[in-house]
Short mmCIF file of C-alpha atoms and ligand atoms in Angstrom, two decimals:
data_model
loop_
_atom_site.label_atom_id
_atom_site.label_comp_id
_atom_site.label_asym_id
_atom_site.label_seq_id
_atom_site.Cartn_x
_atom_site.Cartn_y
_atom_site.Cartn_z
CA UNK A 1 56.54 -202.64 -96.74
CA UNK A 2 56.28 -202.49 -92.94
CA UNK A 3 58.00 -205.57 -91.46
CA UNK A 4 55.77 -207.90 -89.47
CA UNK A 5 58.76 -209.01 -87.38
CA UNK A 6 61.59 -206.65 -86.44
CA UNK A 7 64.49 -208.07 -84.45
CA UNK A 8 66.75 -205.28 -83.25
CA UNK A 9 70.25 -205.97 -82.03
CA UNK A 10 69.45 -208.87 -79.72
CA UNK A 11 71.90 -210.62 -77.45
CA UNK A 12 71.20 -213.80 -75.55
CA UNK A 13 73.50 -215.16 -72.87
CA UNK A 14 73.06 -218.38 -70.94
CA UNK A 15 74.66 -219.26 -67.63
CA UNK A 16 76.30 -217.02 -65.06
CA UNK A 17 79.42 -214.87 -64.81
CA UNK A 18 81.78 -217.81 -64.30
CA UNK A 19 80.26 -219.86 -67.10
CA UNK A 20 78.73 -217.62 -69.75
CA UNK A 21 77.59 -218.78 -73.21
CA UNK A 22 76.73 -216.16 -75.79
CA UNK A 23 74.05 -217.78 -77.93
CA UNK A 24 73.01 -214.68 -79.94
CA UNK A 25 75.18 -211.65 -80.64
CA UNK A 26 73.88 -208.27 -81.90
CA UNK A 27 71.48 -210.08 -84.19
CA UNK A 28 69.12 -207.94 -86.27
CA UNK A 29 66.60 -209.13 -88.81
CA UNK A 30 63.38 -207.89 -90.45
CA UNK A 31 60.72 -210.15 -91.92
CA UNK A 32 58.01 -208.71 -94.15
CA UNK A 33 54.40 -209.76 -94.00
CA UNK A 34 53.88 -212.77 -96.24
CA UNK A 35 57.57 -213.77 -96.36
CA UNK A 36 58.70 -217.38 -95.93
CA UNK A 37 62.12 -217.32 -94.24
CA UNK A 38 64.29 -220.34 -93.44
CA UNK A 39 67.02 -220.17 -90.81
CA UNK A 40 69.97 -222.50 -91.22
CA UNK A 41 73.26 -222.95 -89.39
CA UNK A 42 75.38 -225.60 -87.74
CA UNK A 43 74.34 -227.16 -84.49
CA UNK A 44 74.97 -224.70 -81.66
CA UNK A 45 74.85 -221.64 -83.94
CA UNK A 46 71.81 -220.16 -82.16
CA UNK A 47 68.85 -221.16 -84.37
CA UNK A 48 66.70 -222.58 -81.59
CA UNK A 49 67.58 -219.72 -79.27
CA UNK A 50 66.46 -217.25 -81.93
CA UNK A 51 63.19 -219.10 -82.49
CA UNK A 52 62.62 -219.37 -78.74
CA UNK A 53 63.18 -215.63 -78.29
CA UNK A 54 60.71 -214.79 -81.08
CA UNK A 55 58.20 -217.27 -79.68
CA UNK A 56 58.63 -215.67 -76.21
CA UNK A 57 59.57 -219.04 -74.70
CA UNK A 58 62.93 -217.46 -73.87
CA UNK A 59 63.89 -213.89 -72.94
CA UNK A 60 66.54 -211.83 -74.73
CA UNK A 61 69.41 -210.49 -72.62
CA UNK A 62 69.46 -207.24 -74.63
CA UNK A 63 67.73 -205.76 -77.67
CA UNK A 64 64.13 -205.69 -78.85
CA UNK A 65 61.78 -207.85 -80.89
CA UNK A 66 58.73 -206.19 -82.41
CA UNK A 67 55.78 -208.04 -83.88
CA UNK A 68 53.87 -205.31 -85.66
CA UNK A 69 54.12 -202.40 -83.23
CA UNK A 70 54.32 -204.54 -80.08
CA UNK A 71 57.70 -204.90 -78.37
CA UNK A 72 57.30 -208.51 -77.29
CA UNK A 73 60.40 -208.38 -75.06
CA UNK A 74 58.34 -206.15 -72.77
CA UNK A 75 55.26 -208.39 -72.53
CA UNK A 76 54.48 -210.06 -69.21
CA UNK A 77 51.86 -212.25 -67.56
CA UNK A 78 48.47 -212.38 -69.28
CA UNK A 79 49.55 -210.06 -72.09
CA UNK A 80 52.39 -212.43 -72.90
CA UNK A 81 50.15 -215.50 -72.75
CA UNK A 82 47.53 -213.89 -74.94
CA UNK A 83 50.13 -212.73 -77.45
CA UNK A 84 51.62 -216.21 -77.70
CA UNK A 85 48.21 -217.85 -78.02
CA UNK A 86 46.66 -215.45 -80.50
CA UNK A 87 49.46 -214.00 -82.59
CA UNK A 88 51.81 -216.96 -83.04
CA UNK A 89 51.35 -220.46 -84.43
CA UNK A 90 53.89 -223.20 -83.71
CA UNK A 91 54.83 -226.43 -85.40
CA UNK A 92 57.53 -228.73 -84.06
CA UNK A 93 59.62 -231.60 -85.34
CA UNK A 94 57.78 -234.12 -83.16
CA UNK A 95 54.29 -232.67 -83.82
CA UNK A 96 53.41 -232.17 -80.11
CA UNK A 97 49.89 -233.56 -80.51
CA UNK A 98 47.93 -234.77 -77.51
CA UNK A 99 47.62 -238.56 -77.90
CA UNK A 100 44.34 -238.83 -75.99
CA UNK A 101 42.65 -236.15 -78.09
CA UNK A 102 41.13 -236.83 -81.51
CA UNK A 103 42.59 -235.01 -84.51
CA UNK A 104 39.56 -232.70 -84.35
CA UNK A 105 40.09 -231.88 -80.67
CA UNK A 106 43.81 -231.33 -81.19
CA UNK A 107 43.04 -228.76 -83.90
CA UNK A 108 40.35 -227.16 -81.75
CA UNK A 109 42.48 -226.81 -78.63
CA UNK A 110 43.80 -223.25 -79.21
CA UNK A 111 40.22 -222.04 -79.72
CA UNK A 112 39.09 -223.70 -76.50
CA UNK A 113 42.00 -222.07 -74.65
CA UNK A 114 41.11 -218.71 -76.20
CA UNK A 115 37.49 -219.07 -74.99
CA UNK A 116 36.11 -219.04 -78.55
CA UNK A 117 32.35 -219.25 -79.07
CA UNK A 118 31.58 -222.96 -79.27
CA UNK A 119 29.34 -222.59 -82.34
CA UNK A 120 32.10 -220.91 -84.35
CA UNK A 121 34.67 -223.58 -83.54
CA UNK A 122 33.33 -226.31 -85.82
CA UNK A 123 33.32 -224.10 -88.89
CA UNK A 124 36.90 -223.02 -88.16
CA UNK A 125 38.06 -226.62 -87.63
CA UNK A 126 36.41 -227.68 -90.90
CA UNK A 127 38.07 -224.81 -92.76
CA UNK A 128 41.55 -225.50 -91.36
CA UNK A 129 41.21 -229.27 -91.88
CA UNK A 130 39.94 -228.64 -95.43
CA UNK A 131 42.94 -226.44 -96.21
CA UNK A 132 45.29 -229.19 -94.98
CA UNK A 133 43.34 -232.03 -96.65
CA UNK A 134 42.61 -233.92 -93.43
CA UNK A 135 38.82 -233.57 -93.04
CA UNK A 136 38.35 -237.35 -93.25
CA UNK A 137 40.77 -237.83 -90.35
CA UNK A 138 39.00 -235.60 -87.83
CA UNK A 139 37.52 -238.43 -85.76
CA UNK A 140 40.75 -240.43 -85.67
CA UNK A 141 43.46 -240.28 -83.01
CA UNK A 142 47.13 -239.39 -83.59
CA UNK A 143 48.25 -243.05 -83.29
CA UNK A 144 45.92 -243.92 -86.20
CA UNK A 145 47.47 -241.52 -88.73
CA UNK A 146 50.84 -241.16 -90.52
CA UNK A 147 53.65 -238.78 -89.58
CA UNK A 148 52.77 -236.49 -92.48
CA UNK A 149 49.12 -236.44 -91.40
CA UNK A 150 50.18 -235.68 -87.82
CA UNK A 151 52.19 -232.71 -89.04
CA UNK A 152 49.22 -231.51 -91.13
CA UNK A 153 47.14 -231.71 -87.98
CA UNK A 154 49.76 -229.65 -86.16
CA UNK A 155 49.71 -227.06 -88.95
CA UNK A 156 45.89 -226.88 -88.86
CA UNK A 157 46.12 -226.37 -85.08
CA UNK A 158 48.75 -223.67 -85.54
CA UNK A 159 46.75 -221.79 -88.18
CA UNK A 160 43.32 -221.98 -86.58
CA UNK A 161 43.80 -218.77 -84.60
CA UNK A 162 44.92 -216.94 -87.73
CA UNK A 163 48.37 -216.16 -86.32
CA UNK A 164 50.52 -213.32 -87.60
CA UNK A 165 53.55 -215.60 -87.83
CA UNK A 166 53.83 -219.37 -88.19
CA UNK A 167 57.00 -220.55 -86.41
CA UNK A 168 58.30 -223.94 -87.52
CA UNK A 169 61.10 -225.84 -85.78
CA UNK A 170 62.46 -228.59 -88.09
CA UNK A 171 58.92 -229.39 -89.33
CA UNK A 172 60.10 -232.16 -91.65
CA UNK A 173 62.74 -233.62 -89.30
CA UNK A 174 60.65 -236.65 -88.34
CA UNK A 175 59.19 -237.35 -91.81
CA UNK A 176 60.34 -239.60 -94.65
CA UNK A 177 61.37 -237.78 -97.80
CA UNK A 178 58.03 -238.20 -99.63
CA UNK A 179 56.01 -236.94 -96.67
CA UNK A 180 58.54 -234.15 -96.16
CA UNK A 181 58.21 -233.01 -99.78
CA UNK A 182 54.41 -233.02 -99.54
CA UNK A 183 54.55 -231.05 -96.33
CA UNK A 184 56.95 -228.46 -97.76
CA UNK A 185 54.71 -227.99 -100.79
CA UNK A 186 51.81 -227.51 -98.41
CA UNK A 187 53.76 -224.93 -96.38
CA UNK A 188 54.55 -223.06 -99.57
CA UNK A 189 50.88 -223.06 -100.57
CA UNK A 190 49.95 -221.74 -97.14
CA UNK A 191 52.61 -219.06 -97.50
CA UNK A 192 51.13 -218.09 -100.87
CA UNK A 193 47.83 -217.31 -99.15
CA UNK A 194 49.77 -214.55 -97.32
CA UNK A 195 50.87 -216.43 -94.19
CA UNK A 196 54.25 -215.32 -92.85
CA UNK A 197 56.45 -218.31 -91.97
CA UNK A 198 59.73 -218.48 -90.04
CA UNK A 199 61.24 -221.97 -90.20
CA UNK A 200 64.39 -223.38 -88.60
CA UNK A 201 65.85 -226.29 -90.51
CA UNK A 202 68.98 -228.35 -91.04
CA UNK A 203 67.69 -229.51 -94.40
CA UNK A 204 68.91 -227.80 -97.58
CA UNK A 205 65.86 -229.14 -99.42
CA UNK A 206 63.43 -227.80 -96.82
CA UNK A 207 65.11 -224.38 -96.94
CA UNK A 208 64.81 -224.31 -100.74
CA UNK A 209 61.02 -223.89 -100.37
CA UNK A 210 61.52 -220.52 -98.63
CA UNK A 211 61.72 -217.02 -100.17
CA UNK A 212 64.83 -216.22 -98.16
CA UNK A 213 67.40 -218.39 -96.43
CA UNK A 214 69.31 -216.91 -93.54
CA UNK A 215 72.47 -218.54 -92.26
CA UNK A 216 73.49 -218.06 -88.65
CA UNK A 217 76.98 -218.61 -87.32
CA UNK A 218 78.05 -218.05 -83.71
CA UNK A 219 74.80 -216.25 -82.96
CA UNK A 220 75.12 -213.74 -85.81
CA UNK A 221 73.66 -213.49 -89.30
CA UNK A 222 76.41 -214.83 -91.53
CA UNK A 223 74.80 -214.82 -94.97
CA UNK A 224 71.39 -214.50 -96.64
CA UNK A 225 70.09 -215.76 -99.96
CA UNK A 226 66.95 -214.30 -101.52
CA UNK A 227 65.03 -216.52 -103.92
CA UNK A 228 64.11 -213.63 -106.24
CA UNK A 229 63.37 -215.11 -109.67
CA UNK A 230 65.33 -218.30 -109.00
CA UNK A 231 63.76 -221.71 -109.46
CA UNK A 232 63.69 -223.94 -106.41
CA UNK A 233 66.49 -226.09 -107.78
CA UNK A 234 68.69 -223.02 -108.47
CA UNK A 235 68.05 -221.84 -104.91
CA UNK A 236 68.90 -225.33 -103.64
CA UNK A 237 72.27 -225.17 -105.46
CA UNK A 238 73.02 -221.81 -103.83
CA UNK A 239 72.04 -223.16 -100.41
CA UNK A 240 74.33 -226.19 -100.86
CA UNK A 241 77.22 -223.87 -101.81
CA UNK A 242 76.60 -221.63 -98.80
CA UNK A 243 76.37 -224.62 -96.44
CA UNK A 244 79.72 -225.88 -97.76
CA UNK A 245 81.35 -222.49 -97.08
CA UNK A 246 79.71 -222.31 -93.66
CA UNK A 247 80.88 -225.79 -92.69
CA UNK A 248 84.38 -225.20 -94.00
CA UNK A 249 84.66 -222.20 -91.70
CA UNK A 250 83.45 -224.05 -88.62
CA UNK A 251 84.46 -227.04 -86.60
CA UNK A 252 80.99 -228.56 -86.57
CA UNK A 253 80.26 -230.80 -89.53
CA UNK A 254 76.56 -231.43 -88.88
CA UNK A 255 74.54 -230.92 -92.07
P1 ADP B 1 71.13 -224.49 -82.53
O1 ADP B 1 69.64 -224.46 -82.42
O2 ADP B 1 71.64 -223.73 -83.72
O3 ADP B 1 71.69 -225.87 -82.47
P2 ADP B 1 71.10 -223.31 -79.89
O4 ADP B 1 70.30 -222.08 -80.04
O5 ADP B 1 70.42 -224.51 -79.30
O6 ADP B 1 71.75 -223.68 -81.30
O7 ADP B 1 72.39 -223.01 -79.00
C1 ADP B 1 73.22 -221.86 -79.17
C2 ADP B 1 74.28 -221.87 -78.08
O8 ADP B 1 73.66 -221.64 -76.81
C3 ADP B 1 75.04 -223.19 -77.93
O9 ADP B 1 76.35 -222.88 -77.56
C4 ADP B 1 74.31 -223.89 -76.82
O10 ADP B 1 75.16 -224.77 -76.15
C5 ADP B 1 73.91 -222.72 -75.92
N1 ADP B 1 72.65 -222.98 -75.19
C6 ADP B 1 71.42 -223.17 -75.74
N2 ADP B 1 70.50 -223.34 -74.78
C7 ADP B 1 71.17 -223.26 -73.60
C8 ADP B 1 70.77 -223.36 -72.22
N3 ADP B 1 69.50 -223.54 -71.87
N4 ADP B 1 71.72 -223.23 -71.29
C9 ADP B 1 73.02 -223.01 -71.61
N5 ADP B 1 73.45 -222.89 -72.89
C10 ADP B 1 72.55 -223.03 -73.87
#
């Protein structure tokens, strides 16, 4: 299968000659269409940097990142903005909803920014809200709904443009365990409709919902676990073992 995301030998440095930090080092990775990949690693290992480079928020120092046939490290100006708006969906730990916008208007925002035909917007909002089970919340405001419902709103907003890749940065980090479990089940259902997902997480449980778990250490791929035929709980056991090995080898004990 042709990968939807091809990361080729990327380096990312921060700082200047006298104070250089290497955040990513010769990192390569392919993700197939429809895969659900979790990225794990200790704090400072390069997870956010990797996600930021894929999401074009940050620029690589060397190497290439292809989404389909497009080398996104070469995109600039309007091409870059359009790519980010139309081809990628984002969800964040803290939801990033606009407080003064209703749930409906938050979901609709990417379509407004893309100049979508006004008549088509409502049908798309209804469909996305229906998929996430939040139709009855559309007229409410973020402060009137729970954390889990806010994150569902954020997912509906991310999916409304039909992105090639859904990028998730600690999507359950601000949720209690029940809401987190519901959200992870929802992400898995969305993935099973064919949506490619790349998720950064510290949580072993969250990672166990993925098809593949990739561990990063010092900006390099350290280890990968493929779900294959494993049950979620068997995958969770393997993740816990790998995290133990990873932590034993490093000085950082963040889980
Ligand atoms: P993680 O998300 O795994 O915690 P990061 O990608 O945030 O790791 O960081 C990787 C490395 O790059 C760390 O050493 C971090 O201190 C450094 N780093 C990240 N962002 C910056 C920045 N804007 N300026 C300088 N160093 C940075």
